[in-house]
């Protein structure tokens, strides 16, 4: 179940971003530590979208910030196009990090309330002295009119428009990887659809590679090529969205899917697949971290941590007792 | 901006400007010198020549007050600038760098704050000599710890924001981030505190001068003038009164300006107490609903409810003619985008609206009794007992400094009159009925010690404690994880059945609504645009807005990268709604009539299924066309 391992990683030359054995911990007072991310590995090929899904406290946002070295992780390796990011300091880090950019969940908190839209989007080019030609182009690309939007401040815009400004700011330096941390969670469904479509369109237009983090499985599936499921700082399952939904192998993936109301999937009710509340990341369970809530937990799960292993052409799972991949028909909607 | 500051701010600012201007231009004003004796008869009362009178030596009091302002205000402004100059960099450093830097700076700061400041000032001035420079330095240095703490706090609250992380990701260096991202945000609270700091410094200088420990005579200062005037108070009270009054007004003005500036950064929250009864709206000209509500003995009946807010931009029609009926044992879901009026509708039904600037009309009948006409006291008796609420954020419903036990027991003791022991047992039972393990232990805990899911269970237990007839749940699971959301919704549903309640569920999540609601009410721009039994509404949608909402949501069963149906545009400005159907500017099927004439609610083939659309037969057409294309695609591949 929720475990580590790197059997699901592809050859380094095939991928743009390769994260191996990432560890992030925070002090929790009295000498204790929050084990936020504990040995997580994943990779993203150029032009691909990797979705990361999991509930709050699973470490998905912490992992995203660790990729940016904000703050730097405690351990593990992060390679962007072959360049190791974790050892970089000072100027080299500053130059390399700009190839990764981020979009955040809270449209209000992501934009400086005291700056004008133009200054916000032009910040990147001004830092690097590259000229501001791209600023208007980016504003137009995200669907804002530069003439009317430039001189206004963030509070004059709706949540969806603020998110568009954030996207323009992230893309203005022509990054290779854009990390989207719950970019649509705070938005209404109609606006959510607009932003998802915009991201797909911009991805094609600018050849972006996306890491898309969200708690909503349907949203992640819609935009991603591959989906990684995380639980309490560990990886559970990696598969293409379609495989994950049709043949979920990890008990936690199954519980997540079954919790979605009216999913139209052939799964038992969620309360039979998961029980209780997530344990504290300060004192995570031994072995498989999901075992305390898992209906299939056995003594082995407490003793031995499961590692990611391949169970299908595009499916990897970290579980001692995965659900046998059955050949189900397409889900009924 | 000026309107938000208020007239008090502008009067105060004008007074400060007047005093400051007089002090600076004192030499140019047609005043006698402050130390010129016998410009008039000694101890003479106010006159045209000497508006504040003259003191014991026949000196002009007005002149002395004006020249005194130089020292008093000079010390005020100077001390604040000195404190800011030293304290602000320390505060920014501590707040931005954090960790060890923060700990060291704040440790020194705490020690400095523990010094008895006035005693320290007295000691320094007594030893180093009473001069303007010494007083200014002492008061300035004494202000440093407070400045450090204020600036650190402000910096800290912005340094963790996403826009700072974004600036780092773009490659901005620390200096640039501090200058461009942090400083502009810290400037407003700093400006506010600067004025309050000046007030403090002026008072402190006055106290020192009164004790003779500030600038020495003959240079006048306000405190010194008051001190001197004491001797002649019996014969010439104005000698004391004039400088006292000027000092009082100046300190008051500094505080008012500081307070008003701080209000700029504060977000005011509207209260959730039943306020004064909202003034009634003029009755609507001709009822918009063509379908007559079933009269009779429904549990909850809302008739043509309208809630308008009077704002600076005009009248915002947040709820505009909403009617519904709710029977016992049923769940009514209210859906719509943010700003559609769904939350205002609930608050309006419950009478939980801010008192000022609200106009309300319509009826809310609970078993035939109109709640809108109840006096606040009686309404409070109905809330919590017969009508209960669960909100999105359990932390707003729970008091953070009281234990779960006292909070769950309170309604039991207040409304049901239980004794302590009895209430505790009942509370434990309630908690266990909402699936909280070890209820006796949880009763002794504080809300922050529980997880979000557990907190929401506690608020549900509190809502259920008095056996309500209707449970209002406003986005009860939006802040929770999906697996916890499922548990909580199951729990609410089971409780509704067990207690034979009715429920109003407000949600933006259509999947949640589809699974748990019996009836659905779709709101757009403050009005009901479609309403009816859940199944009919979802299966045979008649209103384009409902259809657009349903299709904007990605579905698990759809293949990856399936393009989503987009609903363009934005919800209308409720202060200035479009003519005709409010949805027409965004509607893919809109025709000429839609822009001119608002459609009434009409009944569809399913009884109780109402919709407001002129062309319901068009809805779903797009979907059929899509399906045909899909089938053709499959066929071609099949061949």
Tab-separated table of C-alpha atoms in Angstrom, chain B residues 124-560:
chain	number	residue	atom	x	y	z
B	124	UNK	CA	18.312	58.785	31.523
B	125	UNK	CA	17.101	62.378	31.349
B	126	UNK	CA	18.008	62.958	35.001
B	127	UNK	CA	21.559	61.698	34.397
B	128	UNK	CA	22.253	62.884	30.851
B	129	UNK	CA	20.562	66.243	31.257
B	130	UNK	CA	17.227	67.524	30.078
B	131	UNK	CA	17.694	68.626	26.496
B	132	UNK	CA	15.626	68.270	23.354
B	133	UNK	CA	18.088	65.767	21.859
B	134	UNK	CA	18.158	63.580	24.951
B	135	UNK	CA	14.383	63.477	25.295
B	136	UNK	CA	13.997	62.684	21.617
B	137	UNK	CA	16.561	59.872	21.713
B	138	UNK	CA	15.121	58.333	24.862
B	139	UNK	CA	11.552	58.361	23.558
B	140	UNK	CA	12.717	57.108	20.148
B	141	UNK	CA	14.690	54.208	21.614
B	142	UNK	CA	11.805	53.294	23.892
B	143	UNK	CA	9.590	52.978	20.821
B	144	UNK	CA	11.911	50.561	19.019
B	145	UNK	CA	10.644	47.265	20.524
B	146	UNK	CA	7.040	48.050	19.672
B	147	UNK	CA	8.031	48.958	16.101
B	148	UNK	CA	10.078	45.783	15.731
B	149	UNK	CA	7.194	43.673	16.903
B	150	UNK	CA	4.633	45.381	14.669
B	151	UNK	CA	6.754	45.265	11.512
B	152	UNK	CA	7.795	41.679	12.178
B	153	UNK	CA	4.182	40.608	12.527
B	154	UNK	CA	3.148	42.359	9.325
B	155	UNK	CA	6.161	40.997	7.430
B	156	UNK	CA	5.521	37.491	8.704
B	157	UNK	CA	1.934	37.528	7.489
B	158	UNK	CA	3.025	38.455	3.971
B	159	UNK	CA	6.305	36.526	3.718
B	160	UNK	CA	4.419	33.242	3.687
B	161	UNK	CA	1.967	34.296	0.967
B	162	UNK	CA	2.044	32.588	-2.377
B	163	UNK	CA	2.945	35.769	-4.230
B	164	UNK	CA	6.284	35.842	-2.393
B	165	UNK	CA	6.957	32.231	-3.373
B	166	UNK	CA	6.003	33.133	-6.941
B	167	UNK	CA	8.465	36.044	-6.922
B	168	UNK	CA	11.240	33.704	-5.772
B	169	UNK	CA	10.318	31.226	-8.463
B	170	UNK	CA	10.687	34.034	-11.000
B	171	UNK	CA	14.188	34.580	-9.683
B	172	UNK	CA	13.734	37.775	-7.688
B	173	UNK	CA	16.451	38.277	-5.064
B	174	UNK	CA	15.644	38.900	-1.404
B	175	UNK	CA	16.216	42.633	-1.670
B	176	UNK	CA	13.806	42.958	-4.550
B	177	UNK	CA	11.186	40.842	-2.801
B	178	UNK	CA	11.453	42.948	0.344
B	179	UNK	CA	11.221	46.168	-1.628
B	180	UNK	CA	8.524	45.273	-4.167
B	181	UNK	CA	6.423	42.594	-2.511
B	182	UNK	CA	6.673	43.092	1.250
B	183	UNK	CA	7.233	46.817	1.869
B	184	UNK	CA	4.114	48.126	0.069
B	185	UNK	CA	1.985	45.761	2.127
B	186	UNK	CA	3.659	46.601	5.431
B	187	UNK	CA	3.481	50.344	4.729
B	188	UNK	CA	-0.209	50.748	5.583
B	189	UNK	CA	-0.116	49.197	9.067
B	190	UNK	CA	3.178	51.043	9.664
B	191	UNK	CA	1.642	54.403	8.711
B	192	UNK	CA	-1.281	53.702	11.004
B	193	UNK	CA	0.999	52.843	13.894
B	194	UNK	CA	3.195	55.889	13.206
B	195	UNK	CA	0.310	58.211	14.078
B	196	UNK	CA	-0.567	56.290	17.224
B	197	UNK	CA	3.146	56.302	18.126
B	198	UNK	CA	3.220	60.087	17.698
B	199	UNK	CA	0.308	60.419	20.101
B	200	UNK	CA	2.168	58.305	22.635
B	201	UNK	CA	5.381	60.325	22.200
B	202	UNK	CA	3.572	63.655	22.555
B	203	UNK	CA	1.972	62.483	25.799
B	204	UNK	CA	5.283	61.090	27.084
B	205	UNK	CA	7.110	64.328	26.296
B	206	UNK	CA	4.303	66.238	27.997
B	207	UNK	CA	4.710	64.112	31.120
B	208	UNK	CA	8.469	64.624	31.183
B	209	UNK	CA	8.060	68.365	30.617
B	210	UNK	CA	5.450	68.561	33.367
B	211	UNK	CA	8.028	67.059	35.706
B	212	UNK	CA	10.553	69.596	34.421
B	213	UNK	CA	12.623	66.895	32.738
B	214	UNK	CA	12.268	68.043	29.154
B	215	UNK	CA	13.553	71.085	27.335
B	216	UNK	CA	14.344	73.798	29.876
B	217	UNK	CA	12.776	77.241	30.125
B	218	UNK	CA	12.541	79.695	28.515
B	219	UNK	CA	11.890	77.355	25.489
B	220	UNK	CA	8.184	76.493	25.834
B	221	UNK	CA	6.730	72.996	25.492
B	222	UNK	CA	3.128	71.987	26.097
B	223	UNK	CA	3.856	69.981	29.196
B	224	UNK	CA	6.017	72.800	30.529
B	225	UNK	CA	3.275	75.367	29.885
B	226	UNK	CA	0.762	73.287	31.831
B	227	UNK	CA	3.243	72.970	34.673
B	228	UNK	CA	3.914	76.749	34.770
B	229	UNK	CA	0.221	77.530	34.523
B	230	UNK	CA	-0.507	75.562	37.683
B	231	UNK	CA	0.828	78.451	39.777
B	232	UNK	CA	-1.727	80.905	38.422
B	233	UNK	CA	-4.594	78.461	37.970
B	234	UNK	CA	-6.843	80.258	40.474
B	235	UNK	CA	-6.687	83.637	38.768
B	236	UNK	CA	-5.991	82.662	35.153
B	237	UNK	CA	-7.250	79.131	34.378
B	238	UNK	CA	-6.883	79.749	30.605
B	239	UNK	CA	-3.079	79.643	30.983
B	240	UNK	CA	-3.406	75.937	31.824
B	241	UNK	CA	-6.509	75.261	29.744
B	242	UNK	CA	-5.160	76.524	26.402
B	243	UNK	CA	-2.106	74.241	26.130
B	244	UNK	CA	-4.072	71.343	27.687
B	245	UNK	CA	-6.847	71.666	25.128
B	246	UNK	CA	-4.440	71.939	22.188
B	247	UNK	CA	-2.486	68.921	23.385
B	248	UNK	CA	-5.666	66.934	23.982
B	249	UNK	CA	-7.012	67.698	20.509
B	250	UNK	CA	-3.683	66.892	18.873
B	251	UNK	CA	-3.279	63.534	20.628
B	252	UNK	CA	-6.898	62.691	19.838
B	253	UNK	CA	-6.352	63.580	16.182
B	254	UNK	CA	-3.241	61.428	15.907
B	255	UNK	CA	-5.172	58.488	17.331
B	256	UNK	CA	-8.170	59.002	15.063
B	257	UNK	CA	-5.965	59.217	11.959
B	258	UNK	CA	-4.056	56.107	13.040
B	259	UNK	CA	-7.228	54.149	13.757
B	260	UNK	CA	-8.890	55.088	10.489
B	261	UNK	CA	-5.787	54.086	8.524
B	262	UNK	CA	-5.800	50.737	10.248
B	263	UNK	CA	-9.432	50.259	9.303
B	264	UNK	CA	-8.271	50.331	5.684
B	265	UNK	CA	-6.484	47.024	6.187
B	266	UNK	CA	-9.150	45.372	8.309
B	267	UNK	CA	-11.809	43.216	6.791
B	268	UNK	CA	-15.090	43.810	8.517
B	269	UNK	CA	-17.226	40.772	9.089
B	270	UNK	CA	-20.934	40.890	9.106
B	271	UNK	CA	-22.512	39.666	12.291
B	272	UNK	CA	-24.586	36.516	12.377
B	273	UNK	CA	-26.864	37.581	15.178
B	274	UNK	CA	-30.498	38.216	14.458
B	275	UNK	CA	-30.319	41.968	14.203
B	276	UNK	CA	-33.010	44.551	14.079
B	277	UNK	CA	-35.870	43.470	11.948
B	278	UNK	CA	-35.072	44.328	8.343
B	279	UNK	CA	-37.231	47.101	6.927
B	280	UNK	CA	-39.849	45.801	4.563
B	281	UNK	CA	-39.515	46.213	0.840
B	282	UNK	CA	-42.322	47.685	-1.135
B	283	UNK	CA	-44.471	44.796	-2.367
B	284	UNK	CA	-43.465	43.513	-5.777
B	285	UNK	CA	-45.410	44.936	-8.670
B	286	UNK	CA	-47.279	41.873	-9.845
B	287	UNK	CA	-46.070	38.493	-8.651
B	288	UNK	CA	-43.446	36.961	-10.872
B	289	UNK	CA	-44.412	33.418	-10.107
B	290	UNK	CA	-47.195	32.128	-12.253
B	291	UNK	CA	-47.362	28.855	-10.373
B	292	UNK	CA	-49.248	29.156	-7.118
B	293	UNK	CA	-47.488	27.515	-4.202
B	294	UNK	CA	-49.389	24.723	-2.591
B	295	UNK	CA	-50.833	26.231	0.513
B	296	UNK	CA	-51.501	24.150	3.566
B	297	UNK	CA	-49.553	22.526	6.326
B	298	UNK	CA	-46.074	22.238	4.825
B	299	UNK	CA	-43.248	22.221	7.403
B	300	UNK	CA	-41.347	25.123	5.888
B	301	UNK	CA	-42.746	27.398	3.279
B	302	UNK	CA	-40.938	30.369	1.780
B	303	UNK	CA	-43.056	32.757	-0.265
B	304	UNK	CA	-41.635	35.343	-2.625
B	305	UNK	CA	-38.668	36.070	-0.380
B	306	UNK	CA	-36.670	39.094	-1.424
B	307	UNK	CA	-33.520	40.431	0.215
B	308	UNK	CA	-31.881	43.540	-1.163
B	309	UNK	CA	-28.741	45.256	0.099
B	310	UNK	CA	-28.406	49.011	-0.168
B	311	UNK	CA	-24.786	49.688	-1.137
B	312	UNK	CA	-22.773	52.570	-2.519
B	313	UNK	CA	-23.202	51.147	-6.014
B	314	UNK	CA	-26.964	50.893	-5.744
B	315	UNK	CA	-29.435	48.279	-4.597
B	316	UNK	CA	-28.026	44.738	-4.860
B	317	UNK	CA	-30.851	42.271	-5.436
B	318	UNK	CA	-29.198	39.306	-3.722
B	319	UNK	CA	-32.416	37.322	-3.356
B	320	UNK	CA	-35.227	38.365	-5.637
B	321	UNK	CA	-38.512	36.532	-5.289
B	322	UNK	CA	-37.649	33.007	-4.157
B	323	UNK	CA	-40.361	30.571	-3.138
B	324	UNK	CA	-40.173	26.959	-2.063
B	325	UNK	CA	-41.942	24.410	0.081
B	326	UNK	CA	-40.236	21.787	2.190
B	327	UNK	CA	-41.912	18.760	3.725
B	328	UNK	CA	-40.703	16.727	6.678
B	329	UNK	CA	-38.246	13.976	5.734
B	330	UNK	CA	-37.088	15.646	2.531
B	331	UNK	CA	-33.792	17.219	1.500
B	332	UNK	CA	-33.861	20.329	-0.626
B	333	UNK	CA	-30.593	21.260	-2.285
B	334	UNK	CA	-29.832	24.838	-3.277
B	335	UNK	CA	-27.226	25.085	-6.042
B	336	UNK	CA	-25.642	27.906	-7.971
B	337	UNK	CA	-22.311	29.619	-8.496
B	338	UNK	CA	-20.807	31.962	-5.918
B	339	UNK	CA	-22.759	35.198	-5.971
B	340	UNK	CA	-25.952	33.491	-7.076
B	341	UNK	CA	-27.549	34.324	-3.739
B	342	UNK	CA	-27.750	30.859	-2.223
B	343	UNK	CA	-26.045	31.725	1.052
B	344	UNK	CA	-27.994	34.996	1.392
B	345	UNK	CA	-31.172	32.997	0.805
B	346	UNK	CA	-30.394	30.724	3.759
B	347	UNK	CA	-29.426	33.627	6.013
B	348	UNK	CA	-32.540	35.474	4.947
B	349	UNK	CA	-34.752	32.498	5.766
B	350	UNK	CA	-33.092	32.264	9.175
B	351	UNK	CA	-33.225	36.032	9.722
B	352	UNK	CA	-29.434	36.134	10.130
B	353	UNK	CA	-28.800	39.323	8.195
B	354	UNK	CA	-26.778	42.397	9.097
B	355	UNK	CA	-29.087	45.062	10.482
B	356	UNK	CA	-28.223	48.082	8.375
B	357	UNK	CA	-28.838	48.538	4.662
B	358	UNK	CA	-30.952	45.405	4.221
B	359	UNK	CA	-34.431	45.346	2.768
B	360	UNK	CA	-36.455	42.191	3.141
B	361	UNK	CA	-39.887	41.163	1.946
B	362	UNK	CA	-41.806	37.927	1.719
B	363	UNK	CA	-42.875	35.210	4.109
B	364	UNK	CA	-41.035	32.392	5.848
B	365	UNK	CA	-43.668	30.096	7.314
B	366	UNK	CA	-42.639	27.407	9.784
B	367	UNK	CA	-45.736	25.264	10.215
B	368	UNK	CA	-47.811	28.278	9.282
B	369	UNK	CA	-46.106	30.802	11.610
B	370	UNK	CA	-44.414	33.670	9.789
B	371	UNK	CA	-40.858	34.016	11.110
B	372	UNK	CA	-40.223	37.350	9.392
B	373	UNK	CA	-42.652	39.093	11.731
B	374	UNK	CA	-41.241	37.601	14.949
B	375	UNK	CA	-39.387	39.955	17.290
B	376	UNK	CA	-35.637	39.106	17.538
B	377	UNK	CA	-36.010	37.514	20.966
B	378	UNK	CA	-38.627	35.015	19.823
B	379	UNK	CA	-36.706	34.350	16.625
B	380	UNK	CA	-33.656	33.470	18.710
B	381	UNK	CA	-35.806	30.937	20.519
B	382	UNK	CA	-36.727	29.305	17.212
B	383	UNK	CA	-33.136	29.261	15.950
B	384	UNK	CA	-31.139	26.471	17.495
B	385	UNK	CA	-34.220	24.613	18.642
B	386	UNK	CA	-36.484	24.213	15.633
B	387	UNK	CA	-34.124	25.485	12.943
B	388	UNK	CA	-30.488	24.379	13.195
B	389	UNK	CA	-27.461	25.251	11.111
B	390	UNK	CA	-24.199	23.662	10.001
B	391	UNK	CA	-21.769	25.901	8.148
B	392	UNK	CA	-18.806	25.258	5.861
B	393	UNK	CA	-16.097	26.122	8.349
B	394	UNK	CA	-16.664	24.384	11.695
B	395	UNK	CA	-14.120	26.707	13.312
B	396	UNK	CA	-16.446	29.687	12.865
B	397	UNK	CA	-19.209	27.807	14.671
B	398	UNK	CA	-16.998	26.648	17.536
B	399	UNK	CA	-15.474	28.883	20.165
B	400	UNK	CA	-11.723	28.156	20.169
B	401	UNK	CA	-11.201	28.882	23.881
B	402	UNK	CA	-13.988	26.695	25.257
B	403	UNK	CA	-14.002	22.923	25.432
B	404	UNK	CA	-16.155	20.871	23.103
B	405	UNK	CA	-18.105	19.707	26.145
B	406	UNK	CA	-19.208	23.154	27.335
B	407	UNK	CA	-20.235	24.058	23.798
B	408	UNK	CA	-22.252	20.912	23.131
B	409	UNK	CA	-23.848	21.136	26.570
B	410	UNK	CA	-24.825	24.785	26.261
B	411	UNK	CA	-27.910	24.371	24.018
B	412	UNK	CA	-28.999	21.400	26.112
B	413	UNK	CA	-28.866	23.470	29.279
B	414	UNK	CA	-30.226	26.715	27.811
B	415	UNK	CA	-33.001	25.379	25.580
B	416	UNK	CA	-33.877	22.092	27.237
B	417	UNK	CA	-33.125	23.170	30.815
B	418	UNK	CA	-30.986	20.147	31.620
B	419	UNK	CA	-28.871	19.907	34.766
B	420	UNK	CA	-25.082	19.753	34.346
B	421	UNK	CA	-24.671	16.030	34.897
B	422	UNK	CA	-27.655	15.193	32.701
B	423	UNK	CA	-26.387	17.520	29.939
B	424	UNK	CA	-22.941	15.916	30.023
B	425	UNK	CA	-24.419	12.456	29.571
B	426	UNK	CA	-26.659	13.694	26.754
B	427	UNK	CA	-23.697	15.431	25.086
B	428	UNK	CA	-21.619	12.247	25.179
B	429	UNK	CA	-24.511	10.360	23.650
B	430	UNK	CA	-24.868	12.988	20.913
B	431	UNK	CA	-21.182	12.787	20.030
B	432	UNK	CA	-21.284	9.032	19.824
B	433	UNK	CA	-24.381	9.227	17.606
B	434	UNK	CA	-22.395	11.297	15.086
B	435	UNK	CA	-19.656	8.690	15.022
B	436	UNK	CA	-17.099	10.267	17.340
B	437	UNK	CA	-15.044	7.608	19.113
B	438	UNK	CA	-14.371	8.073	22.844
B	439	UNK	CA	-16.965	10.841	23.276
B	440	UNK	CA	-16.174	11.370	26.968
B	441	UNK	CA	-12.575	12.243	26.079
B	442	UNK	CA	-13.530	14.469	23.144
B	443	UNK	CA	-15.836	16.466	25.442
B	444	UNK	CA	-12.782	17.646	27.397
B	445	UNK	CA	-10.884	18.692	24.280
B	446	UNK	CA	-10.648	22.070	22.589
B	447	UNK	CA	-11.779	22.463	18.954
B	448	UNK	CA	-8.228	22.943	17.635
B	449	UNK	CA	-7.249	19.541	18.995
B	450	UNK	CA	-9.690	17.815	16.635
B	451	UNK	CA	-9.408	17.158	12.907
B	452	UNK	CA	-11.598	19.064	10.432
B	453	UNK	CA	-13.901	16.067	9.990
B	454	UNK	CA	-14.285	15.610	13.746
B	455	UNK	CA	-14.983	19.324	14.229
B	456	UNK	CA	-17.724	19.170	11.611
B	457	UNK	CA	-19.196	16.154	13.414
B	458	UNK	CA	-19.219	18.189	16.620
B	459	UNK	CA	-21.094	21.068	14.954
B	460	UNK	CA	-23.562	18.558	13.530
B	461	UNK	CA	-24.057	17.104	17.008
B	462	UNK	CA	-24.657	20.626	18.336
B	463	UNK	CA	-27.129	21.359	15.551
B	464	UNK	CA	-29.029	18.170	16.323
B	465	UNK	CA	-28.969	18.594	20.100
B	466	UNK	CA	-32.413	20.151	20.448
B	467	UNK	CA	-34.121	17.947	17.895
B	468	UNK	CA	-34.638	20.573	15.185
B	469	UNK	CA	-37.330	20.360	12.517
B	470	UNK	CA	-35.187	21.760	9.742
B	471	UNK	CA	-31.414	21.460	9.386
B	472	UNK	CA	-29.742	24.086	7.223
B	473	UNK	CA	-26.364	22.848	5.969
B	474	UNK	CA	-24.422	25.496	4.050
B	475	UNK	CA	-21.598	23.760	2.136
B	476	UNK	CA	-21.106	21.392	5.098
B	477	UNK	CA	-18.399	19.292	3.456
B	478	UNK	CA	-16.666	21.736	1.118
B	479	UNK	CA	-13.705	22.115	3.476
B	480	UNK	CA	-13.346	18.367	3.970
B	481	UNK	CA	-11.513	15.622	2.086
B	482	UNK	CA	-13.531	13.385	-0.235
B	483	UNK	CA	-13.362	10.305	1.967
B	484	UNK	CA	-14.369	12.364	5.024
B	485	UNK	CA	-16.999	14.190	2.954
B	486	UNK	CA	-18.611	10.868	2.166
B	487	UNK	CA	-18.662	9.908	5.860
B	488	UNK	CA	-20.149	13.246	6.941
B	489	UNK	CA	-22.829	13.288	4.235
B	490	UNK	CA	-23.854	9.746	5.104
B	491	UNK	CA	-24.057	10.794	8.722
B	492	UNK	CA	-26.204	13.860	7.991
B	493	UNK	CA	-28.483	11.805	5.782
B	494	UNK	CA	-28.918	9.113	8.428
B	495	UNK	CA	-29.617	11.685	11.132
B	496	UNK	CA	-32.191	13.345	8.906
B	497	UNK	CA	-34.008	10.036	8.531
B	498	UNK	CA	-33.755	9.082	12.214
B	499	UNK	CA	-34.978	12.442	13.469
B	500	UNK	CA	-37.600	12.839	10.739
B	501	UNK	CA	-36.226	16.284	9.938
B	502	UNK	CA	-36.227	18.270	6.750
B	503	UNK	CA	-32.958	19.529	5.385
B	504	UNK	CA	-31.810	22.413	3.229
B	505	UNK	CA	-28.420	21.568	1.719
B	506	UNK	CA	-26.507	24.381	0.038
B	507	UNK	CA	-23.792	23.113	-2.247
B	508	UNK	CA	-21.840	24.000	-5.336
B	509	UNK	CA	-21.094	20.315	-5.920
B	510	UNK	CA	-23.688	18.883	-8.273
B	511	UNK	CA	-22.554	15.312	-7.712
B	512	UNK	CA	-23.197	15.674	-3.980
B	513	UNK	CA	-26.584	17.186	-4.738
B	514	UNK	CA	-27.487	14.440	-7.192
B	515	UNK	CA	-26.691	11.782	-4.623
B	516	UNK	CA	-28.341	13.221	-1.514
B	517	UNK	CA	-31.127	15.633	-2.485
B	518	UNK	CA	-34.816	14.863	-3.047
B	519	UNK	CA	-35.501	18.253	-4.517
B	520	UNK	CA	-33.208	20.792	-6.140
B	521	UNK	CA	-33.459	24.534	-6.448
B	522	UNK	CA	-31.089	26.174	-8.932
B	523	UNK	CA	-30.377	29.844	-8.340
B	524	UNK	CA	-29.013	32.393	-10.749
B	525	UNK	CA	-28.687	36.110	-10.040
B	526	UNK	CA	-30.823	35.863	-6.925
B	527	UNK	CA	-33.726	34.068	-8.582
B	528	UNK	CA	-34.902	30.508	-8.943
B	529	UNK	CA	-34.264	29.448	-12.524
B	530	UNK	CA	-35.177	25.802	-12.119
B	531	UNK	CA	-36.625	23.772	-9.309
B	532	UNK	CA	-38.045	20.331	-8.884
B	533	UNK	CA	-37.555	16.682	-7.951
B	534	UNK	CA	-33.836	15.869	-8.255
B	535	UNK	CA	-34.246	13.095	-10.775
B	536	UNK	CA	-36.458	15.069	-13.140
B	537	UNK	CA	-34.232	18.098	-12.911
B	538	UNK	CA	-31.034	16.207	-13.677
B	539	UNK	CA	-32.497	13.856	-16.281
B	540	UNK	CA	-34.824	16.259	-18.091
B	541	UNK	CA	-33.107	19.589	-17.550
B	542	UNK	CA	-35.183	22.455	-18.896
B	543	UNK	CA	-33.065	25.501	-18.103
B	544	UNK	CA	-29.836	26.212	-20.035
B	545	UNK	CA	-28.009	27.387	-16.897
B	546	UNK	CA	-28.618	24.100	-15.087
B	547	UNK	CA	-27.463	22.279	-18.174
B	548	UNK	CA	-24.304	24.395	-18.364
B	549	UNK	CA	-23.499	23.725	-14.705
B	550	UNK	CA	-23.971	20.000	-15.157
B	551	UNK	CA	-21.766	19.849	-18.198
B	552	UNK	CA	-18.936	22.031	-16.896
B	553	UNK	CA	-17.999	19.363	-14.350
B	554	UNK	CA	-15.477	16.767	-15.516
B	555	UNK	CA	-16.768	13.253	-14.953
B	556	UNK	CA	-14.732	10.253	-13.845
B	557	UNK	CA	-16.248	8.050	-16.493
B	558	UNK	CA	-15.185	10.338	-19.342
B	559	UNK	CA	-11.864	9.669	-21.064
B	560	UNK	CA	-8.853	11.807	-20.133
